[in-house]
Short mmCIF file of N, CA and C in Angstrom, two decimals:
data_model
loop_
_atom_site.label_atom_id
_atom_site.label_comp_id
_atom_site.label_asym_id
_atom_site.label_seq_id
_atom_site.Cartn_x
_atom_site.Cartn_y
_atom_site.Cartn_z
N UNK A 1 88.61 87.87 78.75
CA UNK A 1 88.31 88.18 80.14
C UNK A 1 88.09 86.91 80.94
N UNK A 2 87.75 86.20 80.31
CA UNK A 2 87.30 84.94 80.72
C UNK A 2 88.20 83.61 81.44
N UNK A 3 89.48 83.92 80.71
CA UNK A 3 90.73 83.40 81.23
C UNK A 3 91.64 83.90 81.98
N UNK A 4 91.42 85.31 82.54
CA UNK A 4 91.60 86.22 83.69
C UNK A 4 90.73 85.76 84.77
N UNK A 5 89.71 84.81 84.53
CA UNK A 5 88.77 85.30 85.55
C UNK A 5 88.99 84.73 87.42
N UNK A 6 90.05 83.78 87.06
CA UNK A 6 90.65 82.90 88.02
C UNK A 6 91.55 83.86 88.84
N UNK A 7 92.87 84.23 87.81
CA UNK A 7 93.52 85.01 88.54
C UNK A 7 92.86 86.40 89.11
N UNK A 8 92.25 87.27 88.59
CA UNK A 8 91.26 87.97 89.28
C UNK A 8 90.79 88.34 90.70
N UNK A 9 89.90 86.87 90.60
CA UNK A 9 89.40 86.57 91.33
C UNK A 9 90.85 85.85 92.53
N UNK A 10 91.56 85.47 92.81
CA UNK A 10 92.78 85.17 93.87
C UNK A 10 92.79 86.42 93.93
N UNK A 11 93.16 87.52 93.16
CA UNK A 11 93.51 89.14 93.57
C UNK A 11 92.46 89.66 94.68
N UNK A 12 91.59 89.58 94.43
CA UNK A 12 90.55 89.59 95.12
C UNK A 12 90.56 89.09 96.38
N UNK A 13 90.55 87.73 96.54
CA UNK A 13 91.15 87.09 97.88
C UNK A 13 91.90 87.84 98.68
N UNK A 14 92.71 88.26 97.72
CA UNK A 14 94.23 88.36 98.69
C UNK A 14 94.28 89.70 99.03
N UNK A 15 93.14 90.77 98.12
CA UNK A 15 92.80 91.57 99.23
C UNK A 15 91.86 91.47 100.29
N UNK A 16 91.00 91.04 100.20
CA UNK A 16 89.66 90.41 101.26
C UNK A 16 90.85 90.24 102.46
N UNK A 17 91.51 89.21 102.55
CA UNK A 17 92.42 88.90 103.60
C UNK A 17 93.29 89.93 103.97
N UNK A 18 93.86 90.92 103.52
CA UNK A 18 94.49 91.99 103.93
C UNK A 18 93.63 92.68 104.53
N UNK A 19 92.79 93.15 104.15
CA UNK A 19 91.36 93.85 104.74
C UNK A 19 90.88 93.46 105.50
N UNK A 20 90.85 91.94 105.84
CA UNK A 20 89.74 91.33 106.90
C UNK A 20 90.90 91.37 108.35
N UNK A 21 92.37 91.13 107.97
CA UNK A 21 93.46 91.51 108.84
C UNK A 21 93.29 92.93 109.36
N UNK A 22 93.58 93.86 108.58
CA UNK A 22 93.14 94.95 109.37
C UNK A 22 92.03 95.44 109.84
N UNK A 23 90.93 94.92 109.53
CA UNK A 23 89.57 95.18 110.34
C UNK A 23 89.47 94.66 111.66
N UNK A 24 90.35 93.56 111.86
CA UNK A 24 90.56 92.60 112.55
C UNK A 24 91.04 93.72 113.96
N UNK A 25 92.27 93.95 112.92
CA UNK A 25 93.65 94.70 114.16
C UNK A 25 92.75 95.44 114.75
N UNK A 26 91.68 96.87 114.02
CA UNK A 26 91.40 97.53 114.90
C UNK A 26 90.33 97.23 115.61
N UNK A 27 89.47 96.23 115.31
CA UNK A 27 88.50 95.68 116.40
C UNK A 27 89.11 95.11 117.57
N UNK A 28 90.46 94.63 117.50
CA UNK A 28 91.10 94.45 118.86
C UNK A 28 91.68 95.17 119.52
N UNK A 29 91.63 96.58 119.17
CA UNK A 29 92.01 97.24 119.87
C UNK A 29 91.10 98.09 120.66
N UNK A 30 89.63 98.18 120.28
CA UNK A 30 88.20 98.28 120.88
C UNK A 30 87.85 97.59 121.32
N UNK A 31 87.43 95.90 121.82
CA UNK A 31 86.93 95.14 122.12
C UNK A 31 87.91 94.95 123.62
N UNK A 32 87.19 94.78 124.89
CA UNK A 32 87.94 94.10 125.79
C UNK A 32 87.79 92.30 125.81
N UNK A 33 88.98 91.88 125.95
CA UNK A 33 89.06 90.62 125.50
C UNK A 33 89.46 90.27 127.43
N UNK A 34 88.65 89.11 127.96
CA UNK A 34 89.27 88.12 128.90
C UNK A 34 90.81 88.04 128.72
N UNK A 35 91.42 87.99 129.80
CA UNK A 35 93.04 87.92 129.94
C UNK A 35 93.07 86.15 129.58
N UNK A 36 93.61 85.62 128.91
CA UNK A 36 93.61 84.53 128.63
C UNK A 36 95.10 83.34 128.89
N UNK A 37 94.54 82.32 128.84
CA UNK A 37 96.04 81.43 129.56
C UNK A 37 97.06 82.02 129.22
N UNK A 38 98.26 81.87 129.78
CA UNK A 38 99.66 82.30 129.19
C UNK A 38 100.28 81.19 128.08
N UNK A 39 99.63 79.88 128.62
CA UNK A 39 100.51 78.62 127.94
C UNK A 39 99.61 79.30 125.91
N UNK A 40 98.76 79.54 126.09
CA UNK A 40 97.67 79.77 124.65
C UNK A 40 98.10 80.55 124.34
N UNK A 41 98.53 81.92 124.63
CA UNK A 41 99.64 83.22 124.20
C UNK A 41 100.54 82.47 123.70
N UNK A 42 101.76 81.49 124.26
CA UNK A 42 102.73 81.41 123.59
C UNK A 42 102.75 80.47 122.91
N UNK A 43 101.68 79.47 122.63
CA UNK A 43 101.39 79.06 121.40
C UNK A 43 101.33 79.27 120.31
N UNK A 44 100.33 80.39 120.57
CA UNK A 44 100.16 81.54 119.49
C UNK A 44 101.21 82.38 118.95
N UNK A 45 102.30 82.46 119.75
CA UNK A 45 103.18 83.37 119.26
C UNK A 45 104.10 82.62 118.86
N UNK A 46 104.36 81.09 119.37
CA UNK A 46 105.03 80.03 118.50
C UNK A 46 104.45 80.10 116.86
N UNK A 47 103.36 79.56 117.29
CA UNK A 47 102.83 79.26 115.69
C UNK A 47 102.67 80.43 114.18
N UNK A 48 102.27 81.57 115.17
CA UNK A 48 102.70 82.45 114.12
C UNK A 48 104.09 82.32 112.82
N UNK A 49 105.26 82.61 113.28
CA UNK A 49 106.49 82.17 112.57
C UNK A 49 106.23 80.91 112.02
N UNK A 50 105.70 79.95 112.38
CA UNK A 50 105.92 78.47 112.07
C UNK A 50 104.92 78.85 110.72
N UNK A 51 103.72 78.98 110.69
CA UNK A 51 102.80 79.27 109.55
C UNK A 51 103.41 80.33 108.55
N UNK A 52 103.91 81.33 108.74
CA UNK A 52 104.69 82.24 108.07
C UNK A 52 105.79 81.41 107.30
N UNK A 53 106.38 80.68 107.79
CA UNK A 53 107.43 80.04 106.96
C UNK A 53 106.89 78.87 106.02
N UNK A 54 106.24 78.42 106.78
CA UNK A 54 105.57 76.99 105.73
C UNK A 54 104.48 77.67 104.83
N UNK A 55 104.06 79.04 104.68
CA UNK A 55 103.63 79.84 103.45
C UNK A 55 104.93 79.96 102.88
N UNK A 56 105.52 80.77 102.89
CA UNK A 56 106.99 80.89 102.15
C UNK A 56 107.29 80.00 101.27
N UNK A 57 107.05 78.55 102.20
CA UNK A 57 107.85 77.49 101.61
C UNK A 57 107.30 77.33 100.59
N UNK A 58 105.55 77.13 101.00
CA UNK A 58 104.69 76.60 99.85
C UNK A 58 104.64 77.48 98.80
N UNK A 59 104.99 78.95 98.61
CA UNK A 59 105.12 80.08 97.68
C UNK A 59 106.28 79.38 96.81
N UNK A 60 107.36 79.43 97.24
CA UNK A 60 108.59 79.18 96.28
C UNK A 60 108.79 77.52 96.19
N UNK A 61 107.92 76.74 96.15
CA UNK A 61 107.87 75.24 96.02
C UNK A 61 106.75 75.37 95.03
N UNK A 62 105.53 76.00 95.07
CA UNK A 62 104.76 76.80 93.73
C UNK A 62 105.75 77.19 92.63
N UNK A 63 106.02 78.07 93.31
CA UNK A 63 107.08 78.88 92.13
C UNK A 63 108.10 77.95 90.99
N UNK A 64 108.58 76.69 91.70
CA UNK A 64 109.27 76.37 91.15
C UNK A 64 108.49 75.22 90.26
N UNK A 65 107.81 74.87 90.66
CA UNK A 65 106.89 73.32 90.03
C UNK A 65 106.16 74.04 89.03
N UNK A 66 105.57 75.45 89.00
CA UNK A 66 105.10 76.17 87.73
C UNK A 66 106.19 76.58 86.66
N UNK A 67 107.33 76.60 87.24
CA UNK A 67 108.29 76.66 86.24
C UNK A 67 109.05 75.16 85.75
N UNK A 68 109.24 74.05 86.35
CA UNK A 68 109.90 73.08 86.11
C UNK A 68 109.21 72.40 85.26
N UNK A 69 107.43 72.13 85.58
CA UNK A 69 106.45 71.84 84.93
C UNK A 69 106.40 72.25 83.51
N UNK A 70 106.65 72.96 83.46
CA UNK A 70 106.12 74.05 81.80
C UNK A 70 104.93 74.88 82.16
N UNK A 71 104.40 75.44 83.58
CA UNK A 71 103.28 76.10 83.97
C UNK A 71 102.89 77.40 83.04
N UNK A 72 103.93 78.14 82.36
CA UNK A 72 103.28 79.05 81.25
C UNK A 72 102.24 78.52 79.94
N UNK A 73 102.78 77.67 79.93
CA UNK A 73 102.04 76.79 78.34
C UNK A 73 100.74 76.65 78.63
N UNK A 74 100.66 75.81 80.38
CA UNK A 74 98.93 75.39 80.78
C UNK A 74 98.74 76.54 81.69
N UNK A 75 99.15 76.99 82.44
CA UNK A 75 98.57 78.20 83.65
C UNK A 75 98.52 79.38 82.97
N UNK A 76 97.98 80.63 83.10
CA UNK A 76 98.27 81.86 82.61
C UNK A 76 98.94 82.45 83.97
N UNK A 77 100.26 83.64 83.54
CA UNK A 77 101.04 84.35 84.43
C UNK A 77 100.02 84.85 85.59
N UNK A 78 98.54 85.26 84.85
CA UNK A 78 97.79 86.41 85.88
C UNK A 78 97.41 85.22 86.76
N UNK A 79 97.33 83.92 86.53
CA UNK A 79 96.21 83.48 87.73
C UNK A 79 97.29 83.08 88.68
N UNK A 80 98.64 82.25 88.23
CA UNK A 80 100.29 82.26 88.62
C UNK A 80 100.10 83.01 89.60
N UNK A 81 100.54 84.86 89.17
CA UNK A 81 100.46 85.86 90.28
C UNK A 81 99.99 85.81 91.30
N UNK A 82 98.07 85.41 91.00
CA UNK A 82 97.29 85.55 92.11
C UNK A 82 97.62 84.81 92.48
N UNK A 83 97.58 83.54 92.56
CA UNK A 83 97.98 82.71 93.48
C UNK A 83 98.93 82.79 94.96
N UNK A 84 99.85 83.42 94.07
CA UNK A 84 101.53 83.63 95.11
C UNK A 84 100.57 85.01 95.87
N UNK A 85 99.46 85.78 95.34
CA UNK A 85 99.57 87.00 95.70
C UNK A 85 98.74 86.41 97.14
N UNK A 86 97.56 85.71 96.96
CA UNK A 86 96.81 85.11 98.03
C UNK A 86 97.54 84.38 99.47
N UNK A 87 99.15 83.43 98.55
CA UNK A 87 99.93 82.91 99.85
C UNK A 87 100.44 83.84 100.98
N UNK A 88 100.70 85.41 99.72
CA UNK A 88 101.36 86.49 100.95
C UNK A 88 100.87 86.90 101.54
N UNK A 89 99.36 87.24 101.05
CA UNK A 89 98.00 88.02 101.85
C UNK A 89 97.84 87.05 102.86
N UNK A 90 98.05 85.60 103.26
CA UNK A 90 97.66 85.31 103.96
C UNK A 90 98.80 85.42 105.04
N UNK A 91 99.68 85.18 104.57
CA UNK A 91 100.71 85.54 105.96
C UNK A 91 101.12 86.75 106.42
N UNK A 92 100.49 88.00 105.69
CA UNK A 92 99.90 89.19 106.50
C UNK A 92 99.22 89.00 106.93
N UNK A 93 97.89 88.45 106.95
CA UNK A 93 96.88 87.92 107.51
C UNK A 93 97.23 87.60 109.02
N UNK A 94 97.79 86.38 108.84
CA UNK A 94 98.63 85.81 109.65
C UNK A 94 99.06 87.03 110.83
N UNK A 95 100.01 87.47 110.42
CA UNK A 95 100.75 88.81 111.25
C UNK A 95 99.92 89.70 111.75
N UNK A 96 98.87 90.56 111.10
CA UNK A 96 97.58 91.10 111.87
C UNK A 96 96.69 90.57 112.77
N UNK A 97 96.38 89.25 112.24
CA UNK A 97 95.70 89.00 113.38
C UNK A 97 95.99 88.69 114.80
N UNK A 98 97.54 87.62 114.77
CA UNK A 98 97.56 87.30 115.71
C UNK A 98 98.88 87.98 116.77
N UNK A 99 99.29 89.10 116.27
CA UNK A 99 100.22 89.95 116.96
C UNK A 99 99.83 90.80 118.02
N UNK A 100 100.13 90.45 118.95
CA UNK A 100 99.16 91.50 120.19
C UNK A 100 99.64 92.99 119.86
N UNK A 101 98.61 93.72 120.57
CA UNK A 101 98.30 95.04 119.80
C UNK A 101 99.18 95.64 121.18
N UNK A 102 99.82 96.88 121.44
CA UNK A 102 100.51 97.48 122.15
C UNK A 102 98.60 98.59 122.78
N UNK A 103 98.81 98.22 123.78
CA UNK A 103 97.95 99.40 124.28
C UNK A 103 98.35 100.73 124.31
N UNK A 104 97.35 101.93 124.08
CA UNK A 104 98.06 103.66 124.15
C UNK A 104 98.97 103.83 125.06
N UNK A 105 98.05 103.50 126.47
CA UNK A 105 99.11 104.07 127.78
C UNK A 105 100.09 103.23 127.68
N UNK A 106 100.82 102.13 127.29
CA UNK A 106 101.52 100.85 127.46
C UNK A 106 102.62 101.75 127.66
N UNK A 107 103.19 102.94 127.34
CA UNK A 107 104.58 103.55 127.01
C UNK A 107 104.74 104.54 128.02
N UNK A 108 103.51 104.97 129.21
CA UNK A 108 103.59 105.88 129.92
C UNK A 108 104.53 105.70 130.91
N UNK A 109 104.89 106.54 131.53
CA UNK A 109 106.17 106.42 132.40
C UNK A 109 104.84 106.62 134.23
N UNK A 110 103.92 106.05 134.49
CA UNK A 110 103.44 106.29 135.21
C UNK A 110 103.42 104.64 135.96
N UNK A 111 103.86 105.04 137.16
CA UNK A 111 103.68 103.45 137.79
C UNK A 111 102.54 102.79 137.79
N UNK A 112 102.46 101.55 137.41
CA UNK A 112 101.67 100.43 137.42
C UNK A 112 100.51 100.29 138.60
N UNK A 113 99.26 100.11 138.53
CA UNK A 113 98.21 100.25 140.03
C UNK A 113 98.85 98.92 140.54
N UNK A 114 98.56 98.79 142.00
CA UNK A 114 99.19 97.35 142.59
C UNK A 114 97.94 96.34 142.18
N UNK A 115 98.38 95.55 142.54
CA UNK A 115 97.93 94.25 141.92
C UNK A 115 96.29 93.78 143.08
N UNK A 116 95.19 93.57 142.85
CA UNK A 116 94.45 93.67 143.35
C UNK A 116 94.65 92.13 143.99
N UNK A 117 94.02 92.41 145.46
CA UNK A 117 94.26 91.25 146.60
C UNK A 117 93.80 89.88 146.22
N UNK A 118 94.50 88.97 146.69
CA UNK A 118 94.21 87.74 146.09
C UNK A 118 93.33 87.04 147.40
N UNK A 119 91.72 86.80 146.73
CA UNK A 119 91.11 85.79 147.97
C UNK A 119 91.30 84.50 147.50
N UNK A 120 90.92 83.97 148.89
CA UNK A 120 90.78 82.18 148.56
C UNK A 120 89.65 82.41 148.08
N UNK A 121 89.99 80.58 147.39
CA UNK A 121 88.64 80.39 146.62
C UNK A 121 87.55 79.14 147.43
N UNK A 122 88.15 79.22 148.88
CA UNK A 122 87.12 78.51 149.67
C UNK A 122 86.90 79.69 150.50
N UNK A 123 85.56 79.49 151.41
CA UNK A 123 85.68 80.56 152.75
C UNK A 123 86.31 79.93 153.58
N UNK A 124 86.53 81.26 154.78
CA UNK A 124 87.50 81.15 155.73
C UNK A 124 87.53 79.78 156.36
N UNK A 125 86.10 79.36 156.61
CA UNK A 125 85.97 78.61 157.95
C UNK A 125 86.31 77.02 157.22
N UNK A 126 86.29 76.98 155.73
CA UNK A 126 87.09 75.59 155.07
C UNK A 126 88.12 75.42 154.67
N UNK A 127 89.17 77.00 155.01
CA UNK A 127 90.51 76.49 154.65
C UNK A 127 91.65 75.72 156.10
N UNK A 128 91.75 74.62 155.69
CA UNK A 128 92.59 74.19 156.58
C UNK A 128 93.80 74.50 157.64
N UNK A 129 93.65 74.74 158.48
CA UNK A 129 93.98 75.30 159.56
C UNK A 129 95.53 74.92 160.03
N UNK A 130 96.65 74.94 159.93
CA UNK A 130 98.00 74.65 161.10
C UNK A 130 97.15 73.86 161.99
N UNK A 131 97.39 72.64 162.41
CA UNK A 131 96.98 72.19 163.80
C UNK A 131 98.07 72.69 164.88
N UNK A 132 97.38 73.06 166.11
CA UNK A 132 98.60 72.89 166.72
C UNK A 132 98.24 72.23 167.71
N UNK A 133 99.86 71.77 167.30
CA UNK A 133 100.00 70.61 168.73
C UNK A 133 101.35 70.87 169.43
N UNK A 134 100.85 70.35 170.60
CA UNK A 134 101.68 71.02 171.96
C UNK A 134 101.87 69.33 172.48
N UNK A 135 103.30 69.07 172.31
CA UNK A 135 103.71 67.82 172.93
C UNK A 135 103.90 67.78 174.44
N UNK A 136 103.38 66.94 174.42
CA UNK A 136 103.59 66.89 175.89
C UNK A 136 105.03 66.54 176.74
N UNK A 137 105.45 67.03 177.81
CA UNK A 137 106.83 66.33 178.20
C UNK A 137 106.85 64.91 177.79
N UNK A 138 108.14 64.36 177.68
CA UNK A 138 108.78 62.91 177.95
C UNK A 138 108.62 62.95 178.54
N UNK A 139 107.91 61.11 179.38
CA UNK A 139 108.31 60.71 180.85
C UNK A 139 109.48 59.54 180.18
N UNK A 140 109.64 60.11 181.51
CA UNK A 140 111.10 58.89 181.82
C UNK A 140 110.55 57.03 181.74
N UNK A 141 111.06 56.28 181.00
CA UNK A 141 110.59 55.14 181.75
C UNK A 141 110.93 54.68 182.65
N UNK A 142 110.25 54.29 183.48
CA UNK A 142 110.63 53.43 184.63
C UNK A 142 109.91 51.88 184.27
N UNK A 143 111.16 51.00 185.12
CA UNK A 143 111.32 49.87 184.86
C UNK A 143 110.31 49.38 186.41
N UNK A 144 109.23 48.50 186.18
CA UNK A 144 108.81 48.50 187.50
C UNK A 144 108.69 46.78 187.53
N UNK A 145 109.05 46.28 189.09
CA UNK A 145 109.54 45.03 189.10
C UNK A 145 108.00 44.38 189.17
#
């Protein structure tokens, strides 16, 4: 049992992280969250894929160095498993947490409320005003002796 206890325990992990992903999902779908920058959204939705793949990578770059190595002789298969099992849990992980959630009504066919009025963020009497100016006629020059 004792030489299980590694891989096991990664099993374990790698559900914790599946679990803590979906506890996740549905607390965001209860919680009202601040509308937040747009540039930080698509960061986020950059980086997602980018972390998803460089797990991948690091899964089958594992995979292969436990096999090129001689990793059966010194690793046991079960802790092997967990391992790879923890890289995938995390890039579900990954995918739950940071995938925006579709709201209920999002699909209703009911028009959108208009967009609430935009004030300045000075009062009236400090936002800068059009000057106007009213030119006066040209005079003619005259040449006087």
């Amino acid at each position: 049992m004792l030489d299980t206890a590694i891989g096991l325990s990664l099993y374990l992990t790698a559900a914790a992280f599946v679990l803590h992903g979906i506890r996740a999902r549905r607390l965001k779908r209860l919680e009202a969250y601040e509308p937040i920058n747009p540039m930080i959204f698509a960061a986020g939705e950059i980086m997602r894929p980018i972390l998803q793949i460089a797990a991948a990578y690091a899964a089958v770059k594992t995979s292969f160095m436990y096999y090129a190595l001689g990793g059966p002789r010194i690793f046991p298969l079960v802790d092997f498993g967990g391992l790879l099992a923890v890289i995938a849990a995390y890039g579900i992980w990954i995918q739950l947490k940071m995938q925006p959630v579709a709201e209920p009504n999002q699909g209703s066919s009911e028009p959108a409320p208009p967009p609430a009025p935009q004030l300045p963020a000075l009062p009236p009497e400090l936002i800068p005003q059009p000057a106007a100016t009213q030119r006066e006629p040209a005079r003619a020059l005259e040449l006087i002796d």
